[in-house]
Coordinates of C-alpha atoms in Angstrom, one line a residue:
M24 CA -4.1 11.1 0.6
L25 CA -2.7 10.5 4.0
T26 CA -3.0 14.2 4.8
D27 CA -6.8 14.0 4.4
R28 CA -7.2 12.1 7.6
T29 CA -6.5 12.8 11.2
W30 CA -4.1 10.4 12.9
N31 CA -3.7 9.8 16.6
L32 CA -0.3 10.0 18.1
K33 CA -0.9 6.7 19.8
Y34 CA -3.4 3.8 19.4
T35 CA -4.3 1.4 22.1
P36 CA -7.0 -1.3 22.5
D37 CA -9.2 1.3 24.3
D38 CA -9.6 3.0 20.9
G39 CA -11.0 -0.2 19.3
D40 CA -9.7 -2.6 16.6
L41 CA -6.1 -1.3 15.8
A42 CA -6.1 -2.9 12.4
Q43 CA -9.4 -1.2 11.3
L44 CA -8.5 2.1 13.0
F45 CA -5.1 2.4 11.6
Y46 CA -3.9 -0.1 9.0
V47 CA -6.9 -0.3 6.7
P48 CA -7.4 3.5 6.2
A49 CA -3.7 4.2 5.9
L50 CA -3.1 1.5 3.3
Q51 CA -6.1 2.7 1.2
D52 CA -4.0 5.6 0.2
A53 CA -0.6 3.9 0.1
V54 CA 1.7 3.4 -2.9
R55 CA 4.6 2.1 -0.8
Y56 CA 4.7 0.1 2.4
D57 CA 7.9 -0.9 4.2
R58 CA 7.3 -3.3 7.1
L59 CA 9.5 -4.9 9.9
T60 CA 7.9 -7.8 11.7
G61 CA 9.3 -10.2 14.3
Y62 CA 8.5 -13.8 13.1
F63 CA 8.3 -15.8 9.9
S64 CA 5.1 -17.7 10.7
A65 CA 1.6 -18.0 9.1
G66 CA 0.1 -16.0 11.9
A67 CA 2.6 -13.1 11.8
L68 CA 2.4 -12.9 8.0
A69 CA -1.4 -12.9 8.1
L70 CA -1.3 -10.0 10.6
A71 CA 1.2 -8.1 8.5
A72 CA -1.2 -8.4 5.6
R73 CA -3.9 -6.4 7.3
G74 CA -5.2 -3.8 4.9
I75 CA -2.8 -4.4 2.0
E76 CA -5.7 -4.8 -0.5
G77 CA -5.7 -1.0 -0.7
L78 CA -2.0 -1.0 -1.5
V79 CA -2.5 -3.5 -4.3
G80 CA -5.4 -1.5 -5.6
N81 CA -3.1 1.5 -5.9
D82 CA -0.5 -0.6 -7.8
G83 CA 1.8 0.0 -4.8
Q84 CA 4.9 -1.9 -3.7
M85 CA 5.6 -3.6 -0.3
R86 CA 8.9 -4.6 1.2
M87 CA 8.9 -6.8 4.4
V88 CA 11.8 -7.9 6.7
V89 CA 10.8 -10.8 8.9
G90 CA 12.9 -12.4 11.7
C91 CA 14.4 -15.9 11.9
T92 CA 16.0 -17.3 15.0
L93 CA 18.5 -20.2 15.0
D94 CA 19.2 -22.8 17.6
Q95 CA 22.6 -23.6 19.1
P96 CA 23.2 -26.7 16.8
E97 CA 22.6 -24.5 13.8
I98 CA 25.0 -21.9 15.1
E99 CA 27.7 -24.6 15.6
A100 CA 27.1 -25.9 12.1
I101 CA 27.7 -22.4 10.7
E102 CA 30.9 -22.0 12.7
S103 CA 32.0 -25.3 11.2
G104 CA 31.6 -24.0 7.7
E105 CA 28.0 -24.3 6.7
R106 CA 26.6 -21.3 4.8
L107 CA 24.3 -19.1 6.8
R108 CA 21.8 -19.2 3.9
D109 CA 21.6 -23.0 4.1
A110 CA 21.0 -23.0 7.8
V111 CA 18.2 -20.4 7.5
E112 CA 16.6 -22.4 4.7
R113 CA 16.7 -25.6 6.8
R114 CA 15.3 -23.8 9.8
L115 CA 12.4 -22.2 8.0
S116 CA 11.7 -25.3 5.9
A117 CA 11.4 -27.4 9.1
A118 CA 8.2 -25.4 10.1
P119 CA 6.1 -25.1 6.9
L120 CA 3.6 -22.3 6.9
T121 CA 0.3 -23.7 8.3
P122 CA -2.6 -21.3 8.6
S123 CA -4.7 -21.7 11.7
D124 CA -7.9 -20.4 10.1
A125 CA -9.5 -19.2 6.9
V126 CA -8.4 -15.6 7.6
A127 CA -4.8 -16.7 7.8
A128 CA -5.2 -18.8 4.7
G129 CA -6.6 -15.9 2.7
A130 CA -3.8 -13.7 3.9
L131 CA -1.1 -16.2 2.7
E132 CA -3.0 -16.5 -0.6
L133 CA -2.8 -12.8 -1.1
L134 CA 0.9 -12.6 -0.1
S135 CA 1.9 -15.4 -2.4
W136 CA 0.0 -13.7 -5.2
M137 CA 1.8 -10.4 -4.5
I138 CA 5.2 -12.0 -4.6
A139 CA 4.4 -13.7 -7.9
R140 CA 3.2 -10.4 -9.3
D141 CA 6.2 -8.4 -8.0
Y142 CA 4.1 -6.4 -5.6
L143 CA 5.9 -7.7 -2.6
S144 CA 9.6 -8.4 -1.7
V145 CA 10.5 -10.3 1.5
K146 CA 13.9 -10.6 3.3
V147 CA 14.9 -12.6 6.4
A148 CA 16.7 -11.0 9.3
V149 CA 19.0 -13.1 11.6
P150 CA 20.4 -11.4 14.7
C151 CA 24.2 -11.5 15.0
T152 CA 27.0 -10.3 17.2
A153 CA 29.1 -7.2 16.5
D154 CA 31.5 -9.4 14.5
R155 CA 28.7 -10.7 12.3
R156 CA 28.3 -14.1 14.0
P157 CA 24.7 -15.4 14.2
I158 CA 23.5 -15.8 17.7
P159 CA 21.2 -18.6 19.0
S160 CA 17.4 -18.4 19.7
D161 CA 17.7 -16.4 22.9
G162 CA 18.3 -13.4 20.7
I163 CA 15.5 -12.6 18.3
F164 CA 14.7 -10.0 15.7
H165 CA 11.8 -8.4 17.5
E166 CA 11.5 -5.0 15.8
K167 CA 7.9 -4.0 14.9
A168 CA 7.7 -0.9 12.7
G169 CA 6.5 0.4 9.3
I170 CA 6.5 3.3 6.9
I171 CA 3.6 4.0 4.6
Q172 CA 3.8 6.6 1.7
D173 CA 1.0 7.9 -0.5
S174 CA 1.2 9.1 -4.1
G175 CA 2.0 12.7 -3.0
G176 CA 5.1 11.7 -1.1
H177 CA 3.5 12.1 2.3
R178 CA 4.6 9.5 4.8
I179 CA 3.4 7.9 8.0
A180 CA 5.7 5.9 10.3
W181 CA 4.8 3.8 13.3
N182 CA 6.5 1.6 15.9
G183 CA 5.5 0.1 19.2
S184 CA 5.2 -2.8 21.5
L185 CA 2.7 -4.7 19.2
N186 CA 3.3 -8.4 19.6
E187 CA 3.3 -10.1 16.2
T188 CA 1.0 -13.0 17.1
P189 CA -2.8 -13.3 16.9
S190 CA -3.0 -13.3 20.7
G191 CA -0.8 -10.2 20.8
W192 CA -3.2 -8.4 18.5
R193 CA -6.4 -9.6 20.1
H194 CA -5.7 -10.2 23.8
N195 CA -2.5 -8.4 24.9
W196 CA -2.5 -4.7 25.9
E197 CA -0.4 -3.4 23.0
S198 CA 0.0 0.0 21.5
I199 CA 1.6 1.8 18.5
N200 CA 3.0 5.3 18.2
V201 CA 2.4 7.1 14.9
Y202 CA 4.4 9.9 13.3
T203 CA 3.7 11.9 10.1
S204 CA 6.1 13.6 7.7
W205 CA 4.0 16.8 7.7
G206 CA 3.8 17.0 11.5
T207 CA 5.9 18.6 14.1
E208 CA 8.6 15.9 14.2
P209 CA 9.2 14.7 10.6
E210 CA 12.7 13.6 11.6
R211 CA 11.0 10.7 13.4
V212 CA 9.7 9.4 10.1
D213 CA 13.1 10.0 8.5
H214 CA 14.7 8.0 11.3
E215 CA 12.3 5.0 10.8
E216 CA 12.8 5.1 7.1
G217 CA 16.6 5.2 7.4
N218 CA 16.5 2.3 9.9
F219 CA 14.5 0.2 7.4
A220 CA 16.7 1.2 4.5
R221 CA 19.8 0.2 6.5
L222 CA 18.3 -3.2 7.4
W223 CA 17.1 -3.8 3.8
A224 CA 20.5 -3.0 2.4
G225 CA 22.2 -5.3 4.9
R226 CA 24.2 -2.5 6.5
S227 CA 23.0 -3.1 10.1
A228 CA 25.8 -4.0 12.5
R229 CA 23.8 -6.5 14.5
V230 CA 21.5 -8.1 12.0
I231 CA 22.3 -10.1 8.9
V232 CA 19.6 -9.8 6.2
L233 CA 19.2 -12.4 3.4
D234 CA 16.8 -12.9 0.6
V235 CA 14.1 -15.4 1.4
P236 CA 15.5 -18.9 0.6
E237 CA 14.0 -20.5 -2.5
A238 CA 12.6 -23.5 -0.6
V239 CA 10.7 -21.1 1.7
R240 CA 9.5 -19.1 -1.3
R241 CA 8.2 -22.3 -2.9
D242 CA 6.4 -23.2 0.4
L243 CA 4.6 -19.8 0.3
M244 CA 3.7 -20.4 -3.4
R245 CA 1.6 -23.3 -2.3
F246 CA -1.1 -20.8 -1.4
M247 CA -1.3 -19.2 -4.9
P248 CA -5.0 -18.9 -6.0
D249 CA -6.3 -21.3 -8.6
D250 CA -7.5 -18.5 -10.8
D251 CA -6.2 -15.0 -11.4
L252 CA -7.3 -13.2 -8.3
P253 CA -7.0 -13.9 -4.5
A254 CA -10.3 -14.2 -2.7
R255 CA -9.6 -11.1 -0.6
L256 CA -9.1 -9.0 -3.8
K257 CA -12.3 -10.4 -5.2
A258 CA -14.2 -9.5 -2.1
Q259 CA -12.8 -6.0 -2.2
E260 CA -14.0 -5.5 -5.8
S261 CA -17.6 -6.3 -4.7
E262 CA -17.5 -3.7 -1.9
P263 CA -17.3 0.1 -1.9
R264 CA -13.7 1.3 -1.7
D265 CA -14.2 3.8 1.1
H266 CA -15.9 1.5 3.6
P267 CA -16.6 2.8 7.2
I268 CA -13.7 2.3 9.7
A269 CA -14.7 0.1 12.5
T270 CA -14.7 1.6 16.0
K271 CA -15.1 0.4 19.5
P272 CA -18.6 -0.7 20.6
G273 CA -21.0 2.2 21.5
T274 CA -19.3 4.8 19.3
P275 CA -21.8 6.8 17.2
A276 CA -21.7 6.3 13.5
P277 CA -19.6 8.9 11.7
E278 CA -21.2 11.8 9.9
P279 CA -21.3 11.4 6.1
V280 CA -18.1 12.7 4.5
A281 CA -18.3 15.3 1.7
P282 CA -16.7 14.3 -1.6
L283 CA -13.1 15.3 -1.9
P284 CA -12.2 17.9 -4.4
A285 CA -10.8 16.9 -7.8
V286 CA -7.2 15.6 -7.5
D287 CA -4.4 17.5 -9.3
R288 CA -2.7 14.5 -10.8
R289 CA -0.1 16.5 -12.7
G290 CA 0.8 18.2 -9.4
Q291 CA 1.1 14.9 -7.6
V292 CA 3.4 13.5 -10.3
W293 CA 5.7 16.5 -10.2
A294 CA 5.7 16.5 -6.4
F295 CA 6.6 12.8 -6.4
I296 CA 9.5 13.5 -8.9
R297 CA 10.7 16.4 -6.8
D298 CA 10.7 14.4 -3.5
A299 CA 11.7 11.0 -4.8
P300 CA 15.5 11.5 -4.4
A301 CA 15.1 12.1 -0.7
Q302 CA 13.1 8.9 -0.1
S303 CA 14.6 5.6 1.0
F304 CA 14.0 4.1 -2.5
G305 CA 15.4 7.2 -4.3
A306 CA 19.2 6.8 -3.9
R307 CA 19.6 6.1 -7.7
V308 CA 17.3 8.8 -8.9
G309 CA 20.2 11.2 -9.6
E310 CA 22.0 8.6 -11.6
A311 CA 18.9 7.4 -13.5
T312 CA 18.0 10.9 -14.6
A313 CA 21.6 11.9 -15.6
A314 CA 22.7 12.0 -19.2
V315 CA 25.4 9.3 -18.7
T316 CA 25.4 5.6 -18.4
P317 CA 28.0 4.7 -15.6
W318 CA 30.3 1.8 -15.7
P319 CA 29.8 -0.9 -12.9
H320 CA 32.9 0.3 -10.9
Q321 CA 31.6 3.9 -11.0
L322 CA 28.2 2.7 -9.6
R323 CA 30.0 0.8 -6.8
A324 CA 32.0 3.9 -5.9
F325 CA 28.9 6.1 -6.0
E326 CA 27.0 3.7 -3.7
R327 CA 29.8 3.6 -1.2
L328 CA 30.1 7.4 -1.2
Y329 CA 26.3 8.0 -0.8
A330 CA 25.5 5.2 1.5
Q331 CA 28.0 6.3 4.2
W332 CA 26.9 9.9 4.5
P333 CA 28.7 12.2 4.9
P334 CA 31.3 10.7 2.6
K335 CA 35.0 10.8 3.4
L336 CA 36.8 8.9 0.7
L337 CA 39.9 9.0 -1.5
I338 CA 39.1 7.8 -5.0
A339 CA 42.5 6.8 -6.5
D340 CA 41.3 5.2 -9.8
E341 CA 43.7 5.3 -12.8
V342 CA 43.4 8.1 -15.4
G343 CA 40.5 7.4 -17.8
L344 CA 38.4 5.4 -15.3
G345 CA 36.0 8.3 -14.7
K346 CA 36.6 9.8 -11.3
T347 CA 34.7 12.9 -12.4
I348 CA 31.7 10.8 -13.3
Q349 CA 31.7 9.1 -9.9
A350 CA 31.9 12.5 -8.2
G351 CA 29.2 13.9 -10.5
M352 CA 26.8 11.1 -9.6
L353 CA 27.3 11.9 -6.0
L354 CA 26.9 15.6 -6.5
R355 CA 23.7 15.3 -8.4
Q356 CA 22.1 12.8 -6.0
A357 CA 23.1 14.7 -2.9
W358 CA 21.9 18.0 -4.4
L359 CA 18.5 16.6 -5.5
A360 CA 18.0 14.8 -2.2
G361 CA 18.8 17.9 -0.1
R362 CA 21.7 16.2 1.7
A363 CA 24.2 18.8 0.4
R364 CA 23.1 22.4 0.2
R365 CA 26.6 24.0 0.3
I366 CA 29.2 22.4 -2.0
L367 CA 32.7 23.5 -2.9
I368 CA 34.7 21.9 -5.8
L369 CA 38.4 22.7 -5.8
A370 CA 40.5 21.8 -8.9
P371 CA 43.5 23.2 -10.7
K372 CA 42.7 26.2 -12.8
A373 CA 43.3 24.3 -16.1
V374 CA 40.4 21.9 -15.5
L375 CA 37.8 24.2 -14.0
R376 CA 36.0 24.7 -17.3
Q377 CA 36.1 20.9 -17.9
W378 CA 34.5 20.3 -14.5
Q379 CA 31.7 22.9 -15.4
I380 CA 31.0 21.3 -18.8
E381 CA 31.0 17.8 -17.4
L382 CA 28.5 18.7 -14.7
R383 CA 26.3 20.7 -17.1
E384 CA 26.2 18.2 -20.0
K385 CA 26.2 14.9 -18.1
F386 CA 24.4 15.8 -14.8
N387 CA 22.3 18.9 -15.7
L388 CA 24.1 20.9 -12.9
N389 CA 24.9 24.5 -14.0
W390 CA 27.3 25.6 -11.3
P391 CA 29.5 28.7 -11.4
I392 CA 33.2 29.1 -11.6
Y393 CA 34.8 31.6 -9.3
D394 CA 38.0 33.1 -10.9
G395 CA 38.8 35.7 -8.2
R396 CA 36.7 38.5 -9.7
K397 CA 33.4 37.0 -10.9
L398 CA 31.1 34.0 -10.9
S399 CA 30.6 32.5 -14.3
W400 CA 27.9 30.0 -15.2
Y401 CA 27.7 27.8 -18.3
P402 CA 26.1 29.9 -20.9
S403 CA 22.5 28.9 -21.7
P404 CA 19.4 30.6 -23.1
A405 CA 17.8 30.7 -19.7
L406 CA 20.7 32.8 -18.3
R407 CA 21.5 35.1 -21.2
P408 CA 22.9 37.7 -20.9
A409 CA 23.4 37.3 -17.1
H410 CA 25.6 34.2 -17.0
E411 CA 28.4 36.2 -15.3
R412 CA 28.3 38.3 -12.1
E413 CA 31.0 40.4 -10.5
V414 CA 31.5 39.5 -6.9
D415 CA 33.5 40.9 -4.0
P416 CA 36.4 38.7 -2.8
G417 CA 34.7 38.4 0.5
E418 CA 31.3 37.5 -0.9
W419 CA 31.8 34.7 -3.4
H420 CA 31.3 31.9 -0.8
R421 CA 27.7 33.0 -0.2
E422 CA 26.8 31.1 -3.4
P423 CA 25.5 27.7 -2.4
V424 CA 27.8 25.8 -4.9
V425 CA 31.1 27.1 -6.2
I426 CA 33.8 25.6 -8.5
A427 CA 37.1 27.3 -7.7
S428 CA 40.8 27.0 -8.3
S429 CA 42.7 25.2 -5.5
H430 CA 45.7 27.3 -6.5
L431 CA 43.8 30.5 -6.0
L432 CA 42.2 29.6 -2.7
R433 CA 45.4 28.4 -1.1
R434 CA 46.8 31.9 -1.2
R435 CA 47.0 33.4 2.3
N436 CA 44.4 36.1 1.9
R437 CA 42.0 33.9 0.0
A438 CA 42.4 31.0 2.5
A439 CA 41.6 33.4 5.3
V440 CA 38.2 34.2 3.7
L441 CA 37.4 30.6 3.1
L442 CA 38.4 29.5 6.7
Q443 CA 37.2 32.4 8.7
E444 CA 34.3 34.0 6.9
A445 CA 32.6 31.3 4.8
E446 CA 29.9 29.2 6.4
P447 CA 30.8 25.5 6.8
W448 CA 30.2 23.3 3.7
D449 CA 28.2 20.1 3.4
L450 CA 30.6 18.6 0.9
V451 CA 34.0 19.6 -0.5
V452 CA 35.6 17.8 -3.5
L453 CA 39.3 18.2 -4.1
D454 CA 40.5 17.2 -7.6
E455 CA 44.1 16.4 -8.3
A456 CA 44.4 15.9 -4.5
H457 CA 48.1 14.9 -4.8
H458 CA 48.9 18.6 -5.1
A459 CA 48.2 18.8 -1.3
R460 CA 51.6 17.4 -0.1
R461 CA 54.6 18.0 2.0
R462 CA 57.8 19.4 0.5
G463 CA 60.6 16.9 -0.1
A464 CA 58.6 14.0 1.3
G465 CA 60.8 11.2 2.7
S466 CA 64.0 13.0 2.0
A467 CA 66.6 14.3 4.4
R468 CA 65.5 17.8 3.5
E469 CA 61.8 17.2 4.0
G470 CA 59.9 20.4 4.8
G471 CA 56.5 21.1 6.1
A472 CA 53.1 20.9 4.4
N473 CA 52.7 23.1 1.3
A474 CA 50.0 25.8 1.2
L475 CA 47.3 23.5 -0.3
L476 CA 47.9 20.8 2.3
R477 CA 47.8 23.4 5.1
L478 CA 44.5 24.7 3.7
M479 CA 42.9 21.3 3.5
R480 CA 44.0 20.4 7.1
E481 CA 42.0 23.4 8.3
L482 CA 39.2 23.1 5.8
K483 CA 38.4 19.5 6.8
E484 CA 37.1 20.8 10.1
R485 CA 34.7 23.1 8.2
T486 CA 33.0 20.5 6.0
A487 CA 30.8 17.5 6.8
G488 CA 31.9 15.5 3.7
L489 CA 35.3 15.4 1.9
V490 CA 36.1 13.6 -1.3
L491 CA 39.6 13.5 -2.7
L492 CA 40.3 12.6 -6.3
T493 CA 43.7 11.6 -7.7
A494 CA 45.2 8.9 -9.9
T495 CA 48.6 9.3 -8.1
P496 CA 48.2 9.6 -4.4
M497 CA 51.9 8.8 -3.9
Q498 CA 54.3 10.9 -5.8
V499 CA 57.6 10.1 -4.3
H500 CA 57.0 8.6 -0.8
P501 CA 54.3 6.6 1.1
V502 CA 53.9 9.3 3.7
E503 CA 52.1 11.3 1.0
V504 CA 49.3 8.7 1.1
W505 CA 49.1 9.1 4.9
D506 CA 48.8 12.9 4.4
L507 CA 45.7 12.4 2.2
L508 CA 44.1 9.7 4.4
N509 CA 44.7 11.8 7.5
L510 CA 42.5 14.6 5.9
L511 CA 39.7 12.0 5.9
G512 CA 40.2 11.1 9.6
L513 CA 42.5 8.3 10.7
P514 CA 42.4 6.9 14.3
P515 CA 44.9 8.7 16.5
E516 CA 47.1 5.6 16.8
W517 CA 47.6 5.7 13.1
T518 CA 50.4 8.3 13.1
A519 CA 52.6 8.8 10.1
D520 CA 55.3 6.7 11.7
A521 CA 52.8 4.0 12.6
F522 CA 51.4 4.0 9.1
L523 CA 54.9 3.6 7.5
G524 CA 55.9 1.0 10.1
F525 CA 52.7 -1.0 9.5
F526 CA 53.6 -1.7 5.8
D527 CA 57.2 -2.4 6.8
D528 CA 55.9 -5.0 9.3
L529 CA 53.5 -6.4 6.8
A530 CA 56.2 -6.9 4.2
Q531 CA 58.1 -9.3 6.4
P532 CA 57.8 -13.0 5.3
N533 CA 57.7 -14.3 8.9
P534 CA 57.0 -11.3 11.2
A535 CA 58.6 -11.3 14.7
P536 CA 56.2 -11.3 17.7
E537 CA 56.6 -7.6 18.4
R538 CA 55.7 -6.8 14.8
L539 CA 52.6 -9.0 15.0
D540 CA 51.5 -7.3 18.2
R541 CA 52.1 -3.9 16.6
M542 CA 49.9 -4.7 13.7
A543 CA 47.2 -6.2 16.0
R544 CA 47.1 -3.0 18.0
L545 CA 46.6 -0.9 14.9
F546 CA 43.9 -3.3 13.8
Q547 CA 42.1 -2.9 17.1
A548 CA 42.4 0.9 16.8
A549 CA 40.9 0.8 13.4
E550 CA 38.0 -1.3 14.6
R551 CA 37.3 1.1 17.5
A552 CA 37.2 3.9 15.1
Y553 CA 35.3 2.4 12.1
G554 CA 33.4 -0.7 13.5
T555 CA 34.2 -4.4 13.3
A556 CA 35.5 -6.0 10.2
V557 CA 33.1 -8.2 8.4
A558 CA 34.2 -11.9 8.5
E559 CA 32.5 -12.8 5.2
E560 CA 34.3 -10.1 3.3
A561 CA 37.6 -11.0 5.0
A562 CA 37.2 -14.6 4.0
R563 CA 36.3 -13.7 0.5
L564 CA 39.4 -11.5 0.0
T565 CA 41.9 -13.7 1.8
G566 CA 40.8 -17.0 0.5
L567 CA 40.6 -18.5 4.0
S568 CA 37.7 -20.5 5.2
R569 CA 35.1 -18.9 7.4
L570 CA 36.4 -20.8 10.4
K571 CA 40.0 -19.8 9.9
T572 CA 39.0 -16.2 9.2
N573 CA 37.2 -16.1 12.5
K574 CA 40.3 -17.5 14.3
V575 CA 42.5 -14.8 12.7
L576 CA 40.0 -12.0 13.7
R577 CA 39.8 -13.3 17.3
A578 CA 43.6 -13.4 17.5
L579 CA 43.9 -9.8 16.2
R580 CA 41.3 -8.7 18.7
D581 CA 43.0 -10.3 21.7
E582 CA 44.0 -7.4 24.0
A583 CA 46.8 -9.5 25.5
G584 CA 48.5 -9.9 22.1
I585 CA 48.3 -12.4 19.4
P586 CA 48.4 -15.9 21.0
R587 CA 51.3 -18.0 19.8
G588 CA 52.3 -21.5 20.5
A589 CA 55.4 -23.5 19.6
G590 CA 56.0 -23.5 15.9
W591 CA 53.3 -21.0 15.2
R592 CA 53.6 -18.9 12.1
P593 CA 51.0 -17.0 10.1
R594 CA 50.0 -18.2 6.7
S595 CA 51.2 -15.7 4.1
G596 CA 48.5 -13.2 3.4
S597 CA 46.2 -14.3 6.3
L598 CA 46.8 -11.0 8.1
R599 CA 47.1 -8.8 5.1
W600 CA 43.5 -7.9 4.6
T601 CA 42.2 -8.2 8.2
S602 CA 45.0 -6.0 9.5
C603 CA 44.6 -3.1 7.1
A604 CA 40.9 -3.4 6.0
R605 CA 39.7 -0.5 8.1
T606 CA 42.6 1.8 7.1
R607 CA 41.4 1.1 3.5
Q608 CA 37.9 2.3 4.5
S609 CA 38.9 5.7 3.3
V610 CA 40.2 4.6 -0.1
T611 CA 38.4 3.1 -3.0

C-alpha cells in the first residue's frame, strides 16, 4: 500500500536516481496510473514507462496524455478545412518512433504490449487558443504530472519541472513535488486528479485532446514482442518483487524490513467500492449501481449535469422522457461521491410520494418527505417502526436531504424558515418549475412574481447547484422562460427585454445593421460569462464549413460591430446557433 512508505515532499538529483527513488516503489503498489507528459517521442515514452511493470503485475490500468506540436503550414491547412485529426496523424507519422538504445526499445515493447492488452490508453494533446484554434509549435503541451492510486483508494500526485527527455532526467537539475491523499493537503491530489480528468475528457479550454491516430498506433505496434510477454516483464518474473530501492552513492544499505501483516482483502474491496464514486474514474458508479437502465439522452443529460459542477440547468424534456430518472442519476452519484451533502427536492404535493418511490426503488435512496408536521421515510424492514418522526417547523431543514412540497414552502412563514434559518444547500431540485412564474405574463395586466418565483429568486443565492424540471417552461409568454433561466444565472446584459428582443431580431429574414450589432453584443456578453463558443460544435449544428464558422465567430466577437461591406447579408441560420449558444447553456 502507498501508505506503508514514507514519501518526501520533494525529490531532487541530490537524493539519487529519481526513477528508482519514486516511480518504481510507487508503481509497485499501483492499480491506476494517470500520466501527463510533454512529448510524443521514443525517449519520452520510455521515460514515462519507468516502473510500470509493478502496475501490470497488479492488473492495473494506465492512462497517458502526450503532447503534439504543429508547425505553421499545418495550422494553415487546418484553417483551410483539413481535419485536426488528419494533421496530427501526418505530423506524428512523419517522425516514426525510433528508440535510441535497448532500454528505450524495451520500454516501447512494453507499452505496445500494454495497449494491445488494454492495460494502457493514450491520447494526444494539441495546444489551442481560447476559441479552440490550434496554435503553432512555439506553443507546446508541456505539463508534467501524474496520479497513482493503490487498491485501497490511497493516492499520490506529483508535478514538477521534470524535463521529459533522457538528458532532462540524467543531466538537468530537475525536481518533483509529491502530495498524498492522506496527508495535510489532500486537496492538492484532488486538484491534480481533476486537472487530468478535465484534459482526458476534452474539457480543457486551451488544449484539444484526441485519441491516438490509427497510423501512430500501428507504428507503436511494431514493437510488440514476438512471444506472449515483453522482455521487461520476463525479467521481473525472475527477480524478487520487493527489490531494494537504489539510492545515491555512499548511502548505507537499508535495514531489513519486517514482513507486513496479513492484508484485509475484504476491507480493501469495500473501501474501494465506498471511495470509487469520488475518484476521477468514478463518475458513472452511481448510474452503474442503480436499478435502472437509462436511455442515451438521459445519460447525456446526466453527464452534462455532473461534469459542470455545481449544476445549473433547466431540463425541459417532454412528458414521458424521464426527467426524474435524469435527476435521480445526478442525486445518487453526487450523494455517493460526497459532492452534495445537503439536498432539497421541491415538488407539488401530489407527486412527493412518487418522487420518494422512484428514488427508493430505482436509486436505493430512502429520503424523507416533510409534510409540515413530520418527516416520513419509505417504509422498510430496517426502519420499522421508526419510519416517521415528528419535527418542529423550525427544525426540519436540519435533515441532510428533504423532499418537500413547493406549495408548502412558498408560504410566507415557511419561506422565512427556509431562507433565514436553514443552512445553505449543495443542490436544490425544483420539479414542475413552470409553477414559478409571474402573474399575467405578457399581458397588459401583468403582475409581479408569484410566491414560488419569489422564493426561488432568494433561494438561488443559498444553494450551490440548482436544477429545474419542467416539460412546459413557457405557459403563455416567452418571458416565463427568461424567469426560469434567470434563476440559473444569466449575464447582466441579458435582461428580460434584451431576451425577448433577441428572438425578435433573430426572426428577421434579413436583419438590419442595428439588430445584428445588438445580437453580437449579447453574444459577446454570453462568452464573457460562460467562456468561448466551440467552433467545432458550431460548425456541426449550423452546417457551415469550419472556415466559414470561424469567420462568423470572429465577426460576432468584433468589438467595433459586425463588419459589413456592400451587398453583405448573413446566410439564413448562420447566426442562429452562434448567437444564442451560450444562452442555451442553461437549458438541455
